[in-house]
Tab-separated table of C-alpha atoms in Angstrom:
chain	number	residue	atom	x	y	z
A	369	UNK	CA	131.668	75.835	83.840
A	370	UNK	CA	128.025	76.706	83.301
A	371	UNK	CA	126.810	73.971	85.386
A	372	UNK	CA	128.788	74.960	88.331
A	373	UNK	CA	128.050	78.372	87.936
A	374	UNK	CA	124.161	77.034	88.326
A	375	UNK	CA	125.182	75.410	91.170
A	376	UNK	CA	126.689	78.013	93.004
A	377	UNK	CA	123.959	80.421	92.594
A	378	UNK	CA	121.051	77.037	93.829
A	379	UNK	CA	123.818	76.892	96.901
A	380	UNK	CA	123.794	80.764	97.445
A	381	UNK	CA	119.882	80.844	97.060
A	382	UNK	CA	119.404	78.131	99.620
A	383	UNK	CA	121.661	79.471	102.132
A	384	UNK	CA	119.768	82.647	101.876
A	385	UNK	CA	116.619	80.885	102.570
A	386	UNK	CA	117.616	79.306	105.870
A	387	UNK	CA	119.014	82.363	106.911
A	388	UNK	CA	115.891	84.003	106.843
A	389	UNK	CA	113.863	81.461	108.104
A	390	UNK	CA	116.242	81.391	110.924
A	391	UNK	CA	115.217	85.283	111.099
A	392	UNK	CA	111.590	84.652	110.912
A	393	UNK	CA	111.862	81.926	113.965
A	394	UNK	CA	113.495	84.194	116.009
A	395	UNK	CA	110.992	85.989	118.425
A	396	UNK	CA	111.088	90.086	117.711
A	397	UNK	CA	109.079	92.994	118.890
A	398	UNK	CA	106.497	92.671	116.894
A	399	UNK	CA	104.562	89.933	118.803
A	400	UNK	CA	101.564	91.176	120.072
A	401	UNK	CA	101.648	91.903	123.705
A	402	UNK	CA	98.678	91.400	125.892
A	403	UNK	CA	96.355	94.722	125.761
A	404	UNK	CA	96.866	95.776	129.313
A	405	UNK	CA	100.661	95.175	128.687
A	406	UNK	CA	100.909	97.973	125.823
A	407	UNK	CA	98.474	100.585	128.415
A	408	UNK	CA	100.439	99.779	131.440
A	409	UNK	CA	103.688	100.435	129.711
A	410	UNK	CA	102.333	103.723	128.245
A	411	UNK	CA	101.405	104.623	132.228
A	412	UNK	CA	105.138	103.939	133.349
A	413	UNK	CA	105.860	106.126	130.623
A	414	UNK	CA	104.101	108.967	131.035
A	415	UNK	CA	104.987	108.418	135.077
A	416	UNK	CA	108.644	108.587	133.925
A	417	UNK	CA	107.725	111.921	131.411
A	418	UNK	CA	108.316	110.035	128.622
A	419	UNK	CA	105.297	111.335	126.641
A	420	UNK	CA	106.577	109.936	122.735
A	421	UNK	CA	107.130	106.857	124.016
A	422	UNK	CA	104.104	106.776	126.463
A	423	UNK	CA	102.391	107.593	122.547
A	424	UNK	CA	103.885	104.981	120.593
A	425	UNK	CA	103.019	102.283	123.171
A	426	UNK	CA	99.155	103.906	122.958
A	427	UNK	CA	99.579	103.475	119.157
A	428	UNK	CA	100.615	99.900	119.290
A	429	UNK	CA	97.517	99.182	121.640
A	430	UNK	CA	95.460	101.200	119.155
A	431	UNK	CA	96.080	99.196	116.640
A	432	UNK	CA	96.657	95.953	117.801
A	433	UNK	CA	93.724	95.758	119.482
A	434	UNK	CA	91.289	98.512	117.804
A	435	UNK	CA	87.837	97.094	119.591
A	436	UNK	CA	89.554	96.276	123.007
A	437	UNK	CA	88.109	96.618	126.675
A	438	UNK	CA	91.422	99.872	126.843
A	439	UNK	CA	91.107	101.450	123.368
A	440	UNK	CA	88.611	104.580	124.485
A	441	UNK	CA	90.341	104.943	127.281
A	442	UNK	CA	93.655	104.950	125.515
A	443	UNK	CA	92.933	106.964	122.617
A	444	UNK	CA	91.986	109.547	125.362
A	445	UNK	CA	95.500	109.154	127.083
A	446	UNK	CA	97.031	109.376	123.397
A	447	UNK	CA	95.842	113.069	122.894
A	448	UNK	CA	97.181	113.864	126.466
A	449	UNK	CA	100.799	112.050	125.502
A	450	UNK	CA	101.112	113.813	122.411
A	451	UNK	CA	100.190	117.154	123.792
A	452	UNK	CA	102.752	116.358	126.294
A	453	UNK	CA	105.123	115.483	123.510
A	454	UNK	CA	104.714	118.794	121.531
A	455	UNK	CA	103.048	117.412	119.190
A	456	UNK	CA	100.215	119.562	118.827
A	457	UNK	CA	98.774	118.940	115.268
A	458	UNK	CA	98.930	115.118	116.013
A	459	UNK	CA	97.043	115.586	119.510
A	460	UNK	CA	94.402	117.864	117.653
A	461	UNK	CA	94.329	115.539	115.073
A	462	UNK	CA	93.331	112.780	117.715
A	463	UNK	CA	90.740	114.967	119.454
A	464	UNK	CA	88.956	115.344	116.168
A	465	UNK	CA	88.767	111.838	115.655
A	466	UNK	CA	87.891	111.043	119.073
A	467	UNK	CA	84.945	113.883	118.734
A	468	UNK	CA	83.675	111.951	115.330
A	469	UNK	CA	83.950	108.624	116.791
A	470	UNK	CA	82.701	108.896	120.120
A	471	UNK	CA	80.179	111.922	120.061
A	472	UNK	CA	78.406	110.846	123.158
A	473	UNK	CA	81.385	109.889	125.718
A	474	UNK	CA	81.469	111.353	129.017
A	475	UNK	CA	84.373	112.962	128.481
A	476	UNK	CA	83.892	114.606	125.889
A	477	UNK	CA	84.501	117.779	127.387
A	478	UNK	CA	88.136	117.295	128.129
A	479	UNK	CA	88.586	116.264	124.648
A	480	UNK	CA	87.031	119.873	123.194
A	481	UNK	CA	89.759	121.183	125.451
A	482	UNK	CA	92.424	119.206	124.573
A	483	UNK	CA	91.471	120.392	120.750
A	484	UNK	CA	91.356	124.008	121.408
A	485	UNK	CA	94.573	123.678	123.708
A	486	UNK	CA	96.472	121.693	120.939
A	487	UNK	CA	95.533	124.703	118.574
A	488	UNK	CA	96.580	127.604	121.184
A	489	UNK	CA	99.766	125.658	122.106
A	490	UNK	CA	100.398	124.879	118.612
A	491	UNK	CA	100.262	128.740	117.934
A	492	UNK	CA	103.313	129.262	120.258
A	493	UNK	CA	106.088	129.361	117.772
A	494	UNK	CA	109.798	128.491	118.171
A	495	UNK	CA	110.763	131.970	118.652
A	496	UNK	CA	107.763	132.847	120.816
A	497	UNK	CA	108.491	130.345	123.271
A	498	UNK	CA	112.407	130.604	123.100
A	499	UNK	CA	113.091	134.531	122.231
A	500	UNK	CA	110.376	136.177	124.003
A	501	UNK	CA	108.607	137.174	120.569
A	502	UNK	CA	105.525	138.992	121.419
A	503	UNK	CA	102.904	137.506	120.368
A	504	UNK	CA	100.990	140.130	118.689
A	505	UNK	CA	103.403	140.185	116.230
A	506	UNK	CA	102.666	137.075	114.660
A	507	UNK	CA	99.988	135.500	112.395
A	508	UNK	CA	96.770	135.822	114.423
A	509	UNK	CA	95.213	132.613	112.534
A	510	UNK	CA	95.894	130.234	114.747
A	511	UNK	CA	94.348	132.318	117.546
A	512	UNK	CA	91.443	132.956	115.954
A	513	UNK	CA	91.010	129.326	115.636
A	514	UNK	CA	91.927	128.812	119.037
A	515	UNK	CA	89.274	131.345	120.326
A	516	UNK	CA	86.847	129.743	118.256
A	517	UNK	CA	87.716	125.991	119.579
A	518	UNK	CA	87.465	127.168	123.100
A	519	UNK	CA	83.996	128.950	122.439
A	520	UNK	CA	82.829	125.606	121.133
A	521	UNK	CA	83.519	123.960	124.245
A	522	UNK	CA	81.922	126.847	126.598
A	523	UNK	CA	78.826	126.870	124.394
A	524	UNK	CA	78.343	123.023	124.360
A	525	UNK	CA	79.725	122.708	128.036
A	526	UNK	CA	79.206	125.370	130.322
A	527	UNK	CA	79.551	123.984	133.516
A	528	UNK	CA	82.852	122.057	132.560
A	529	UNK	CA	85.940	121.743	134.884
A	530	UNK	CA	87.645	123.012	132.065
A	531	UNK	CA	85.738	126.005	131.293
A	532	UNK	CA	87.359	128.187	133.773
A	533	UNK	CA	90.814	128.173	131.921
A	534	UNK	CA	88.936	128.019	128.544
A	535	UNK	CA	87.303	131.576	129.761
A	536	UNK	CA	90.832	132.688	130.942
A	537	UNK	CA	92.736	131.695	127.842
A	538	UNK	CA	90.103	133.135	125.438
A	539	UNK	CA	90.769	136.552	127.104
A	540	UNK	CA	94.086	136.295	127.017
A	541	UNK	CA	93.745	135.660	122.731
A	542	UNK	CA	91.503	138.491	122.553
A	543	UNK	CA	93.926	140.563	123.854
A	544	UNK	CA	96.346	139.198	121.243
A	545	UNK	CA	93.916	139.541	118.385
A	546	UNK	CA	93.506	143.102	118.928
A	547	UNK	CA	96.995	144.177	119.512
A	548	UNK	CA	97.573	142.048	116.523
A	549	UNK	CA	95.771	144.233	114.440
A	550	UNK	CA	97.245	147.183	116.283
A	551	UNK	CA	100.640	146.048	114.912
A	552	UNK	CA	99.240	145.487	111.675
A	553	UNK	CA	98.095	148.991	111.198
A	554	UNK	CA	101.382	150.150	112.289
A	555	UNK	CA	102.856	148.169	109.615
A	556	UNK	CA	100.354	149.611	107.077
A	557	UNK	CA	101.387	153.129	108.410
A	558	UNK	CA	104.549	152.202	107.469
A	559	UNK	CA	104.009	151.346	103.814
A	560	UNK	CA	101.971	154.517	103.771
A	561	UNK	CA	98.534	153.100	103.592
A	562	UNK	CA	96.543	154.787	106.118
A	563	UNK	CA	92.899	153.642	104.268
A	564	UNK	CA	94.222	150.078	105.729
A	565	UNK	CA	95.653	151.297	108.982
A	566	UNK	CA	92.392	153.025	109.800
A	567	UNK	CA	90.193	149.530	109.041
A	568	UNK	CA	92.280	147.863	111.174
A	569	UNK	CA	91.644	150.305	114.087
A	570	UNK	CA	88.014	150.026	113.372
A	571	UNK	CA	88.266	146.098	112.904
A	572	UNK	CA	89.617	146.420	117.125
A	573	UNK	CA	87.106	149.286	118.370
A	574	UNK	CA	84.163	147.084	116.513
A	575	UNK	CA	84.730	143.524	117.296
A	576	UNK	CA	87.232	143.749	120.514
A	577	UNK	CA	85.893	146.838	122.814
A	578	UNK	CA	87.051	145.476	126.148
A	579	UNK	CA	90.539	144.831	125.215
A	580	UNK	CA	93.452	147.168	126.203
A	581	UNK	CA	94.375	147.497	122.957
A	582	UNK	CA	91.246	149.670	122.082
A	583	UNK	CA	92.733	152.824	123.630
A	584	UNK	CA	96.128	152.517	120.738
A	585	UNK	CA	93.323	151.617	118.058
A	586	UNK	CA	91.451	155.033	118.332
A	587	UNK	CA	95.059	156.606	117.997
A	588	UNK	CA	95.107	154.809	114.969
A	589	UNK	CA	91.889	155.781	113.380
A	590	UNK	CA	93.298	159.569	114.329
A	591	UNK	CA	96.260	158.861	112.464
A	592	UNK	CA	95.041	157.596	109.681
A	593	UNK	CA	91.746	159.893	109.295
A	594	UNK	CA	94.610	162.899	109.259
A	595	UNK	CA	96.396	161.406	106.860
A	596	UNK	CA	93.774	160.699	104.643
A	597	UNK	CA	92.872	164.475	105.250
A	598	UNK	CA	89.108	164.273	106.753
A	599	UNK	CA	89.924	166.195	109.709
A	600	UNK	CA	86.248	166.167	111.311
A	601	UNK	CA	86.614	162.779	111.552
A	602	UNK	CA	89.807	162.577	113.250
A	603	UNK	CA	88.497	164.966	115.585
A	604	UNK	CA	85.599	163.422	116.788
A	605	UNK	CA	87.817	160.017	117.328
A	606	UNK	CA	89.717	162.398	119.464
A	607	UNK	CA	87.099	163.332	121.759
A	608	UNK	CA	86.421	159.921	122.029
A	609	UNK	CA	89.452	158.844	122.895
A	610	UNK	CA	90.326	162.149	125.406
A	611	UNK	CA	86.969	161.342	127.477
A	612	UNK	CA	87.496	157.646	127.175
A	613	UNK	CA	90.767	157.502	128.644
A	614	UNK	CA	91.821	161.155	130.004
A	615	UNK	CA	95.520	159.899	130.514
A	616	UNK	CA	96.018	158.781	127.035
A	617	UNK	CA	99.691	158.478	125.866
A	618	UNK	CA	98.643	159.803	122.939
A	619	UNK	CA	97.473	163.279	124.323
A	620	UNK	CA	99.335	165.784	125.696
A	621	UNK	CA	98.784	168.263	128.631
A	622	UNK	CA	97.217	170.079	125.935
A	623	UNK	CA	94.734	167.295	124.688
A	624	UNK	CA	96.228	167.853	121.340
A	625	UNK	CA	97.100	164.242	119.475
A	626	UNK	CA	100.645	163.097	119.831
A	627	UNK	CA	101.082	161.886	115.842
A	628	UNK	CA	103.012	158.743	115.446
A	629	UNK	CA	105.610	159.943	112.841
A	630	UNK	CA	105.662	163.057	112.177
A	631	UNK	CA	106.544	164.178	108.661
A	632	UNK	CA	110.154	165.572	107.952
A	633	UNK	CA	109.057	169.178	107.923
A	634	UNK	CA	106.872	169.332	110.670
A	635	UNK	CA	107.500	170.072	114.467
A	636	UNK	CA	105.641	170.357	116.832
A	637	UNK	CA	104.800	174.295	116.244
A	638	UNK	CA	103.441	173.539	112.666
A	639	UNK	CA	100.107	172.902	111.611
A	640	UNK	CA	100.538	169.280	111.824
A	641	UNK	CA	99.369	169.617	115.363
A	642	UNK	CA	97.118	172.538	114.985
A	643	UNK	CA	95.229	170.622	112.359
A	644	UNK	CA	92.428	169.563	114.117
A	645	UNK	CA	91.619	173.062	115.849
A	646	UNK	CA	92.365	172.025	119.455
A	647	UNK	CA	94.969	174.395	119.839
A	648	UNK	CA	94.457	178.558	119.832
């Protein structure tokens, strides 16, 4: 019994073998395909907007042939397929290593683009893109990093093709930064914190002047410089803001500040509002 059971298993063992040598014979994708091959397939792909697959096919040439006549070239298409693909951390990732490898290529300029873009796009969450969440609301990180990728490229390239958006875009973020901070003093407001309202009002008014977000930052810095009760100081903000924009939504006919919550027993008559002196 023992000896056919040894038998059986030498019969079951061979079998196996064959079968995968039959396996092994039989030609698969994983035969390497002439260079051009894997690039021109990659083209058709991205022709067809088929940027992941377009990106595997740039891959396979990547690695298949990693000191080929196509692989600059195609390492350059790979950050554009996987930009194109969503894929924003992977494209940034490949712009890095592109920027390492190849610090001298001519194009090196649309790859510091490509970086910064990757970041800003990246920044563009699920809900921003899909429920019209306003950006200001969310971490500012990103955009700071974004800012600071597209600065990189303006400083080293100037005269880029690219540096017109780069300016554009970088406008746009400080925008966002500031009324970022806005929002965050808001929130600070909020959890009755006005000492961190008020640096976040400063934080816009220092570092972002030109932004339209400015204007609601010296509102805050009233705010909080009331609550925190040094009056002088929120009066002098208010001058500021009353001769830097005379049509302030947060002045009335009267140039007196128009709080942004005011206390449960206050009203308008009380001397919540004639606080600061601006009122006979």
């Amino acid at each position: 019994m023992g000896l056919l059971s040894n038998m059986s298993r030498t019969a079951l063992i061979s079998v196996l073998f064959f079968l995968l040598a039959g396996c092994a014979s039989t030609p698969s994708d994983d035969i390497d395909l002439p260079e051009r091959t894997y690039y021109d397939k990659a083209m058709e792909a991205l022709d067809d907007n088929l940027p992941t697959t377009a990106a595997r096919h740039l891959k396979d040439l990547e690695t298949r042939y990693p000191f080929g006549e196509l692989t600059e070239r195609a390492k350059l298409d790979l950050i554009y397929a996987q930009f194109e693909a969503g894929d924003y951390i992977a494209s940034h990732a490949t712009a890095e290593r592109f920027i390492r490898n190849y610090p001298n290529h001519i194009a090196l300029d649309y790859v510091y683009y490509m970086r910064a873009l990757s970041t800003y796009k990246g920044a563009e969450t699920f809900l921003g893109r899909y429920l019209d969440l306003n950006p200001a609301e969310r971490d500012a990180n990103e955009y700071n990093k974004a800012f600071g990728e597209f600065a990189d490229l303006l400083q080293r390239y100037p005269s880029s093709e690219y540096a017109p958006d780069a300016k554009a875009r970088m406008i746009y973020l400080r925008n966002t930064i500031a009324q970022h901070e806005v929002q965050v003093a808001h929130y600070y407001f909020k959890r009755k914190a006005p000492l961190s309202a008020l640096r976040r009002g400063q934080e816009v008014i220092q570092n972002y002047p030109s932004t339209p977000a400015v204007e609601e930052a010296l509102a805050v810095t009233i705010q909080a410089y009331m609550d925190l009760g040094q009056l002088d100081l929120a009066k002098l903000n208010l001058s500021v803001l009353i001769n830097s924009y005379p049509e302030s939504r947060f002045v009335d006919d009267k140039q007196r500040f128009i709080p942004f919550e005011l206390p449960r027993e206050a009203n308008p008559d009380t001397l919540y509002w004639v606080s600061l002196g601006l009122i006979d």
